[in-house]
Amino acid sequence: DIVMTQSPDSLAVSLGERATINCKSSQSLLYSSNNKNYLAWYQQKPGQPPKLLVYWASTRESGVPDRFSGSGSGTDFTLTISSLQAEDVAVYCCQQYYTTPYTFGQGTKLEIK
Amino acid sequence: QVQLRESGPGLVKPSETLSLTCTVSGGSISGYHWGWIRQSPGKGLEWIGYVLYGGSTNYNPSLRSRLAISVDTSKNQLSLQLNSVTAADTAVYYCARRSLISNSGWFDPWGQGTLVTVSS
């Protein structure tokens, strides 16, 4: 199975500041035939299901604020929130869909400093 | 807007079968791919499996011998059956729509989830 490891486990950022969450996969998620990275990011607020933010590592889902951006390739990926808002407090996790079994990172808890 | 809602018993005895239903509203279940994901208390997400719109399934090897996922298009429902459960199967179970693009695999939207506790 592909192991997804996120860092840090938790993060406290001041309102309006940048938040950066990392996700590392145990093998490359870049599919050479289409040059796409098979990685998604989700946001999970307390008591709610995960919400899709980004797929193909950097394609923002419709309706997701543009302060959220995904980047990276191969085995190293980043979710960046450019200017943290109070409503962004949540757990963020990455998921690889390069191969089954699909696997998720352990999650990063984002809080307000 | 498509909405998903999981339902089923919240308590299952060890060695028995866990059966859940996911009802899809606001759209047809036909023509889409659907999956199940679970989250154990305080832990991360675990992909259980999915069913493609053609009916074929793909299961997590860790659960494959005990698992069945199916779709009932007449009821617009997705179902999950997990046999011989143990305490390790205690989790919040989510149903979700899997992306349609060939060779992709993200999930959106998700149901609210239902907590299943395995205990005697």
PDB file of C-alpha atoms in Angstrom:
ATOM      1  CA  ASP A   1       0.000   0.000   0.000  1.00  0.00           C
ATOM      2  CA  ILE A   2       1.087   3.592  -0.592  1.00  0.00           C
ATOM      3  CA  VAL A   3       1.703   5.295   2.734  1.00  0.00           C
ATOM      4  CA  MET A   4       0.705   8.943   2.997  1.00  0.00           C
ATOM      5  CA  THR A   5       2.457  10.962   5.685  1.00  0.00           C
ATOM      6  CA  GLN A   6       1.416  14.485   6.555  1.00  0.00           C
ATOM      7  CA  SER A   7       3.327  17.138   8.427  1.00  0.00           C
ATOM      8  CA  PRO A   8       2.862  18.692  10.811  1.00  0.00           C
ATOM      9  CA  ASP A   9       0.232  16.803  12.806  1.00  0.00           C
ATOM     10  CA  SER A  10      -1.090  20.104  14.076  1.00  0.00           C
ATOM     11  CA  LEU A  11      -0.541  23.712  13.186  1.00  0.00           C
ATOM     12  CA  ALA A  12      -1.534  27.041  14.735  1.00  0.00           C
ATOM     13  CA  VAL A  13      -1.560  30.085  12.473  1.00  0.00           C
ATOM     14  CA  SER A  14      -2.678  33.656  13.050  1.00  0.00           C
ATOM     15  CA  LEU A  15      -5.674  35.006  11.175  1.00  0.00           C
ATOM     16  CA  GLY A  16      -4.630  36.440   7.833  1.00  0.00           C
ATOM     17  CA  GLU A  17      -1.371  34.522   7.799  1.00  0.00           C
ATOM     18  CA  ARG A  18      -0.317  31.699   5.502  1.00  0.00           C
ATOM     19  CA  ALA A  19      -0.825  28.068   6.477  1.00  0.00           C
ATOM     20  CA  THR A  20       1.164  25.304   4.804  1.00  0.00           C
ATOM     21  CA  ILE A  21       0.419  21.604   5.132  1.00  0.00           C
ATOM     22  CA  ASN A  22       2.644  18.933   3.656  1.00  0.00           C
ATOM     23  CA  CYS A  23       1.868  15.462   2.372  1.00  0.00           C
ATOM     24  CA  LYS A  24       4.463  12.905   1.357  1.00  0.00           C
ATOM     25  CA  SER A  25       3.725   9.632  -0.416  1.00  0.00           C
ATOM     26  CA  SER A  26       5.831   6.476  -0.169  1.00  0.00           C
ATOM     27  CA  GLN A  27       5.919   6.244  -3.968  1.00  0.00           C
ATOM     28  CA  SER A  28       5.412   8.640  -6.812  1.00  0.00           C
ATOM     29  CA  LEU A  29       1.846   9.655  -7.596  1.00  0.00           C
ATOM     30  CA  LEU A  30       2.812  11.072 -10.998  1.00  0.00           C
ATOM     31  CA  TYR A  31       1.356   9.071 -13.866  1.00  0.00           C
ATOM     32  CA  SER A  32       3.774   9.528 -16.735  1.00  0.00           C
ATOM     33  CA  SER A  33       1.286   8.928 -19.546  1.00  0.00           C
ATOM     34  CA  ASN A  34      -0.814  12.003 -18.673  1.00  0.00           C
ATOM     35  CA  ASN A  35       1.596  13.945 -16.434  1.00  0.00           C
ATOM     36  CA  LYS A  36      -0.996  14.093 -13.668  1.00  0.00           C
ATOM     37  CA  ASN A  37      -0.454  13.629  -9.952  1.00  0.00           C
ATOM     38  CA  TYR A  38      -3.096  11.403  -8.413  1.00  0.00           C
ATOM     39  CA  LEU A  39      -3.632  13.309  -5.181  1.00  0.00           C
ATOM     40  CA  ALA A  40      -6.605  15.004  -3.544  1.00  0.00           C
ATOM     41  CA  TRP A  41      -6.986  17.241  -0.506  1.00  0.00           C
ATOM     42  CA  TYR A  42      -9.959  17.350   1.853  1.00  0.00           C
ATOM     43  CA  GLN A  43     -11.119  19.617   4.657  1.00  0.00           C
ATOM     44  CA  GLN A  44     -12.990  18.103   7.601  1.00  0.00           C
ATOM     45  CA  LYS A  45     -14.641  20.362  10.164  1.00  0.00           C
ATOM     46  CA  PRO A  46     -15.750  18.951  13.522  1.00  0.00           C
ATOM     47  CA  GLY A  47     -18.851  16.791  13.206  1.00  0.00           C
ATOM     48  CA  GLN A  48     -18.861  17.064   9.418  1.00  0.00           C
ATOM     49  CA  PRO A  49     -17.780  14.769   6.606  1.00  0.00           C
ATOM     50  CA  PRO A  50     -14.694  15.546   4.556  1.00  0.00           C
ATOM     51  CA  LYS A  51     -15.117  18.129   1.830  1.00  0.00           C
ATOM     52  CA  LEU A  52     -13.118  17.939  -1.374  1.00  0.00           C
ATOM     53  CA  LEU A  53     -10.826  20.932  -1.886  1.00  0.00           C
ATOM     54  CA  VAL A  54      -8.312  19.924  -4.550  1.00  0.00           C
ATOM     55  CA  TYR A  55      -7.795  17.057  -6.994  1.00  0.00           C
ATOM     56  CA  TRP A  56      -5.031  16.254  -9.485  1.00  0.00           C
ATOM     57  CA  ALA A  57      -2.820  17.807  -6.770  1.00  0.00           C
ATOM     58  CA  SER A  58      -3.539  21.359  -7.889  1.00  0.00           C
ATOM     59  CA  THR A  59      -7.028  21.626  -9.408  1.00  0.00           C
ATOM     60  CA  ARG A  60      -9.323  23.497  -7.066  1.00  0.00           C
ATOM     61  CA  GLU A  61     -12.834  22.073  -6.761  1.00  0.00           C
ATOM     62  CA  SER A  62     -15.615  24.367  -7.908  1.00  0.00           C
ATOM     63  CA  GLY A  63     -16.730  26.712  -5.150  1.00  0.00           C
ATOM     64  CA  VAL A  64     -13.571  26.385  -3.072  1.00  0.00           C
ATOM     65  CA  PRO A  65     -12.131  29.809  -2.180  1.00  0.00           C
ATOM     66  CA  ASP A  66      -9.020  30.744  -4.128  1.00  0.00           C
ATOM     67  CA  ARG A  67      -7.036  31.173  -0.915  1.00  0.00           C
ATOM     68  CA  PHE A  68      -6.701  27.367  -1.018  1.00  0.00           C
ATOM     69  CA  SER A  69      -4.093  26.038  -3.406  1.00  0.00           C
ATOM     70  CA  GLY A  70      -2.414  22.711  -3.960  1.00  0.00           C
ATOM     71  CA  SER A  71       1.043  22.142  -5.343  1.00  0.00           C
ATOM     72  CA  GLY A  72       3.760  19.545  -5.665  1.00  0.00           C
ATOM     73  CA  SER A  73       4.580  16.546  -7.794  1.00  0.00           C
ATOM     74  CA  GLY A  74       5.868  13.027  -7.493  1.00  0.00           C
ATOM     75  CA  THR A  75       6.019  12.269  -3.798  1.00  0.00           C
ATOM     76  CA  ASP A  76       5.857  15.708  -2.168  1.00  0.00           C
ATOM     77  CA  PHE A  77       2.745  17.829  -2.047  1.00  0.00           C
ATOM     78  CA  THR A  78       1.566  20.965  -0.269  1.00  0.00           C
ATOM     79  CA  LEU A  79      -1.773  22.523   0.569  1.00  0.00           C
ATOM     80  CA  THR A  80      -1.491  26.248   1.158  1.00  0.00           C
ATOM     81  CA  ILE A  81      -4.061  28.580   2.641  1.00  0.00           C
ATOM     82  CA  SER A  82      -2.821  32.021   1.667  1.00  0.00           C
ATOM     83  CA  SER A  83      -4.682  34.050   4.276  1.00  0.00           C
ATOM     84  CA  LEU A  84      -6.204  32.068   7.113  1.00  0.00           C
ATOM     85  CA  GLN A  85      -9.827  32.768   7.945  1.00  0.00           C
ATOM     86  CA  ALA A  86     -11.631  31.685  11.112  1.00  0.00           C
ATOM     87  CA  GLU A  87     -13.801  29.272   9.134  1.00  0.00           C
ATOM     88  CA  ASP A  88     -10.709  27.394   7.947  1.00  0.00           C
ATOM     89  CA  VAL A  89     -10.229  25.736  11.335  1.00  0.00           C
ATOM     90  CA  ALA A  90     -10.439  22.049  10.462  1.00  0.00           C
ATOM     91  CA  VAL A  91      -8.498  18.878   9.894  1.00  0.00           C
ATOM     92  CA  TYR A  92      -6.953  18.625   6.433  1.00  0.00           C
ATOM     93  CA  CYS A  93      -5.981  15.353   4.819  1.00  0.00           C
ATOM     94  CA  CYS A  94      -4.550  14.153   1.573  1.00  0.00           C
ATOM     95  CA  GLN A  95      -5.578  11.078  -0.391  1.00  0.00           C
ATOM     96  CA  GLN A  96      -3.807   9.191  -3.146  1.00  0.00           C
ATOM     97  CA  TYR A  97      -5.810   7.577  -5.927  1.00  0.00           C
ATOM     98  CA  TYR A  98      -2.830   6.440  -7.993  1.00  0.00           C
ATOM     99  CA  THR A  99      -3.627   2.876  -7.114  1.00  0.00           C
ATOM    100  CA  THR A 100      -5.951   0.880  -4.907  1.00  0.00           C
ATOM    101  CA  PRO A 101      -6.184   0.555  -2.035  1.00  0.00           C
ATOM    102  CA  TYR A 102      -6.669   4.314  -1.942  1.00  0.00           C
ATOM    103  CA  THR A 103      -4.968   5.671   1.151  1.00  0.00           C
ATOM    104  CA  PHE A 104      -5.233   8.847   3.195  1.00  0.00           C
ATOM    105  CA  GLY A 105      -2.815  10.847   5.260  1.00  0.00           C
ATOM    106  CA  GLN A 106      -3.330  10.888   9.010  1.00  0.00           C
ATOM    107  CA  GLY A 107      -4.614  14.465   8.925  1.00  0.00           C
ATOM    108  CA  THR A 108      -3.297  17.846  10.023  1.00  0.00           C
ATOM    109  CA  LYS A 109      -5.278  19.816  12.576  1.00  0.00           C
ATOM    110  CA  LEU A 110      -5.271  23.534  11.798  1.00  0.00           C
ATOM    111  CA  GLU A 111      -6.074  25.995  14.564  1.00  0.00           C
ATOM    112  CA  ILE A 112      -5.990  29.736  15.093  1.00  0.00           C
ATOM    113  CA  LYS A 113      -3.016  31.105  17.006  1.00  0.00           C
TER     114      LYS A 113
ATOM    115  CA  GLN B   1     -27.624  19.027  -5.521  1.00  0.00           C
ATOM    116  CA  VAL B   2     -26.895  15.422  -4.719  1.00  0.00           C
ATOM    117  CA  GLN B   3     -27.151  14.464  -1.063  1.00  0.00           C
ATOM    118  CA  LEU B   4     -26.193  11.187   0.569  1.00  0.00           C
ATOM    119  CA  ARG B   5     -27.439   9.760   3.855  1.00  0.00           C
ATOM    120  CA  GLU B   6     -26.196   6.642   5.566  1.00  0.00           C
ATOM    121  CA  SER B   7     -28.484   4.510   7.709  1.00  0.00           C
ATOM    122  CA  GLY B   8     -28.238   1.303   9.661  1.00  0.00           C
ATOM    123  CA  PRO B   9     -27.842  -0.104  13.166  1.00  0.00           C
ATOM    124  CA  GLY B  10     -25.538   1.852  15.408  1.00  0.00           C
ATOM    125  CA  LEU B  11     -24.590  -1.231  17.421  1.00  0.00           C
ATOM    126  CA  VAL B  12     -23.493  -4.590  16.059  1.00  0.00           C
ATOM    127  CA  LYS B  13     -22.351  -7.606  18.052  1.00  0.00           C
ATOM    128  CA  PRO B  14     -18.948  -9.165  17.432  1.00  0.00           C
ATOM    129  CA  SER B  15     -18.957 -11.879  14.740  1.00  0.00           C
ATOM    130  CA  GLU B  16     -22.210 -10.560  13.269  1.00  0.00           C
ATOM    131  CA  THR B  17     -22.788  -8.701   9.992  1.00  0.00           C
ATOM    132  CA  LEU B  18     -22.699  -4.935   9.643  1.00  0.00           C
ATOM    133  CA  SER B  19     -25.249  -3.742   7.077  1.00  0.00           C
ATOM    134  CA  LEU B  20     -25.504  -0.120   5.987  1.00  0.00           C
ATOM    135  CA  THR B  21     -27.534   1.681   3.360  1.00  0.00           C
ATOM    136  CA  CYS B  22     -26.740   4.959   1.674  1.00  0.00           C
ATOM    137  CA  THR B  23     -29.718   6.756   0.153  1.00  0.00           C
ATOM    138  CA  VAL B  24     -28.962   9.167  -2.663  1.00  0.00           C
ATOM    139  CA  SER B  25     -31.316  12.111  -3.149  1.00  0.00           C
ATOM    140  CA  GLY B  26     -31.330  15.026  -5.550  1.00  0.00           C
ATOM    141  CA  GLY B  27     -29.972  12.915  -8.369  1.00  0.00           C
ATOM    142  CA  SER B  28     -29.780   9.443  -9.807  1.00  0.00           C
ATOM    143  CA  ILE B  29     -27.436   6.791  -8.499  1.00  0.00           C
ATOM    144  CA  SER B  30     -27.218   5.383 -12.013  1.00  0.00           C
ATOM    145  CA  GLY B  31     -24.300   6.369 -14.172  1.00  0.00           C
ATOM    146  CA  TYR B  32     -21.995   7.202 -11.296  1.00  0.00           C
ATOM    147  CA  HIS B  33     -19.392   5.475  -9.177  1.00  0.00           C
ATOM    148  CA  TRP B  34     -19.925   5.147  -5.421  1.00  0.00           C
ATOM    149  CA  GLY B  35     -17.737   4.297  -2.486  1.00  0.00           C
ATOM    150  CA  TRP B  36     -17.510   3.670   1.230  1.00  0.00           C
ATOM    151  CA  ILE B  37     -14.893   5.121   3.567  1.00  0.00           C
ATOM    152  CA  ARG B  38     -14.632   4.754   7.328  1.00  0.00           C
ATOM    153  CA  GLN B  39     -12.977   6.656  10.140  1.00  0.00           C
ATOM    154  CA  SER B  40     -12.166   4.951  13.398  1.00  0.00           C
ATOM    155  CA  PRO B  41     -12.494   7.104  16.530  1.00  0.00           C
ATOM    156  CA  GLY B  42      -9.600   9.516  16.674  1.00  0.00           C
ATOM    157  CA  LYS B  43      -7.959   8.025  13.593  1.00  0.00           C
ATOM    158  CA  GLY B  44      -7.605   8.737   9.928  1.00  0.00           C
ATOM    159  CA  LEU B  45      -9.736   7.788   6.979  1.00  0.00           C
ATOM    160  CA  GLU B  46      -9.713   4.272   5.534  1.00  0.00           C
ATOM    161  CA  TRP B  47     -11.003   3.485   2.055  1.00  0.00           C
ATOM    162  CA  ILE B  48     -13.329   0.464   2.172  1.00  0.00           C
ATOM    163  CA  GLY B  49     -14.232   0.007  -1.478  1.00  0.00           C
ATOM    164  CA  TYR B  50     -16.211   1.245  -4.424  1.00  0.00           C
ATOM    165  CA  VAL B  51     -18.692   0.110  -7.039  1.00  0.00           C
ATOM    166  CA  LEU B  52     -18.507   1.434 -10.579  1.00  0.00           C
ATOM    167  CA  TYR B  53     -21.656   2.328 -12.506  1.00  0.00           C
ATOM    168  CA  GLY B  54     -21.242  -0.815 -14.560  1.00  0.00           C
ATOM    169  CA  GLY B  55     -21.492  -2.856 -11.382  1.00  0.00           C
ATOM    170  CA  SER B  56     -17.894  -3.922 -10.931  1.00  0.00           C
ATOM    171  CA  THR B  57     -16.380  -3.513  -7.503  1.00  0.00           C
ATOM    172  CA  ASN B  58     -12.970  -2.867  -5.999  1.00  0.00           C
ATOM    173  CA  TYR B  59     -12.383  -3.614  -2.336  1.00  0.00           C
ATOM    174  CA  ASN B  60      -9.640  -2.864   0.142  1.00  0.00           C
ATOM    175  CA  PRO B  61      -7.659  -6.110   0.371  1.00  0.00           C
ATOM    176  CA  SER B  62      -7.702  -5.812   4.150  1.00  0.00           C
ATOM    177  CA  LEU B  63     -11.495  -6.204   4.081  1.00  0.00           C
ATOM    178  CA  ARG B  64     -12.128  -8.060   0.827  1.00  0.00           C
ATOM    179  CA  SER B  65     -12.892 -11.463   2.327  1.00  0.00           C
ATOM    180  CA  ARG B  66     -15.662  -9.990   4.494  1.00  0.00           C
ATOM    181  CA  LEU B  67     -17.069  -7.257   2.285  1.00  0.00           C
ATOM    182  CA  ALA B  68     -19.826  -6.714  -0.253  1.00  0.00           C
ATOM    183  CA  ILE B  69     -20.842  -3.416  -1.850  1.00  0.00           C
ATOM    184  CA  SER B  70     -23.774  -3.117  -4.203  1.00  0.00           C
ATOM    185  CA  VAL B  71     -26.170  -0.650  -5.768  1.00  0.00           C
ATOM    186  CA  ASP B  72     -29.967  -0.855  -6.000  1.00  0.00           C
ATOM    187  CA  THR B  73     -30.904   1.523  -8.789  1.00  0.00           C
ATOM    188  CA  SER B  74     -34.634   1.022  -8.187  1.00  0.00           C
ATOM    189  CA  LYS B  75     -34.255   2.453  -4.696  1.00  0.00           C
ATOM    190  CA  ASN B  76     -31.405   4.859  -5.484  1.00  0.00           C
ATOM    191  CA  GLN B  77     -29.415   3.192  -2.729  1.00  0.00           C
ATOM    192  CA  LEU B  78     -25.896   1.971  -2.129  1.00  0.00           C
ATOM    193  CA  SER B  79     -25.299  -0.787   0.385  1.00  0.00           C
ATOM    194  CA  LEU B  80     -22.428  -2.194   2.403  1.00  0.00           C
ATOM    195  CA  GLN B  81     -22.218  -5.541   4.148  1.00  0.00           C
ATOM    196  CA  LEU B  82     -19.261  -6.414   6.330  1.00  0.00           C
ATOM    197  CA  ASN B  83     -19.230  -9.885   7.849  1.00  0.00           C
ATOM    198  CA  SER B  84     -17.650 -11.235  11.027  1.00  0.00           C
ATOM    199  CA  VAL B  85     -17.108  -7.842  12.585  1.00  0.00           C
ATOM    200  CA  THR B  86     -14.797  -7.173  15.515  1.00  0.00           C
ATOM    201  CA  ALA B  87     -14.164  -4.162  17.715  1.00  0.00           C
ATOM    202  CA  ALA B  88     -11.650  -3.002  15.104  1.00  0.00           C
ATOM    203  CA  ASP B  89     -14.574  -2.315  12.759  1.00  0.00           C
ATOM    204  CA  THR B  90     -15.978   0.328  15.092  1.00  0.00           C
ATOM    205  CA  ALA B  91     -15.971   3.537  13.065  1.00  0.00           C
ATOM    206  CA  VAL B  92     -17.947   6.274  11.413  1.00  0.00           C
ATOM    207  CA  TYR B  93     -18.916   4.925   8.013  1.00  0.00           C
ATOM    208  CA  TYR B  94     -19.278   7.348   5.110  1.00  0.00           C
ATOM    209  CA  CYS B  95     -20.696   6.818   1.669  1.00  0.00           C
ATOM    210  CA  ALA B  96     -19.476   9.102  -1.090  1.00  0.00           C
ATOM    211  CA  ARG B  97     -19.622   9.559  -4.825  1.00  0.00           C
ATOM    212  CA  ARG B  98     -16.387   8.694  -6.582  1.00  0.00           C
ATOM    213  CA  SER B  99     -15.162  10.806  -9.459  1.00  0.00           C
ATOM    214  CA  LEU B 100     -16.304   9.661 -12.904  1.00  0.00           C
ATOM    215  CA  ILE B 101     -13.191  10.543 -14.879  1.00  0.00           C
ATOM    216  CA  SER B 102     -11.464   7.390 -16.010  1.00  0.00           C
ATOM    217  CA  ASN B 103      -8.591   6.350 -13.777  1.00  0.00           C
ATOM    218  CA  SER B 104      -9.387   8.976 -11.139  1.00  0.00           C
ATOM    219  CA  GLY B 105     -10.489   8.426  -7.571  1.00  0.00           C
ATOM    220  CA  TRP B 106     -11.456  11.380  -5.415  1.00  0.00           C
ATOM    221  CA  PHE B 107     -14.705  11.462  -3.463  1.00  0.00           C
ATOM    222  CA  ASP B 108     -17.314  14.189  -3.538  1.00  0.00           C
ATOM    223  CA  PRO B 109     -19.859  14.632  -2.071  1.00  0.00           C
ATOM    224  CA  TRP B 110     -19.903  12.624   1.145  1.00  0.00           C
ATOM    225  CA  GLY B 111     -22.744  11.606   3.401  1.00  0.00           C
ATOM    226  CA  GLN B 112     -22.844  12.832   6.982  1.00  0.00           C
ATOM    227  CA  GLY B 113     -21.613   9.479   8.201  1.00  0.00           C
ATOM    228  CA  THR B 114     -23.024   6.976  10.656  1.00  0.00           C
ATOM    229  CA  LEU B 115     -21.279   5.655  13.748  1.00  0.00           C
ATOM    230  CA  VAL B 116     -21.224   1.892  14.062  1.00  0.00           C
ATOM    231  CA  THR B 117     -20.034   0.397  17.325  1.00  0.00           C
ATOM    232  CA  VAL B 118     -19.119  -3.259  17.552  1.00  0.00           C
ATOM    233  CA  SER B 119     -19.752  -4.481  21.064  1.00  0.00           C
ATOM    234  CA  SER B 120     -21.551  -7.246  22.879  1.00  0.00           C
TER     235      SER B 120
END
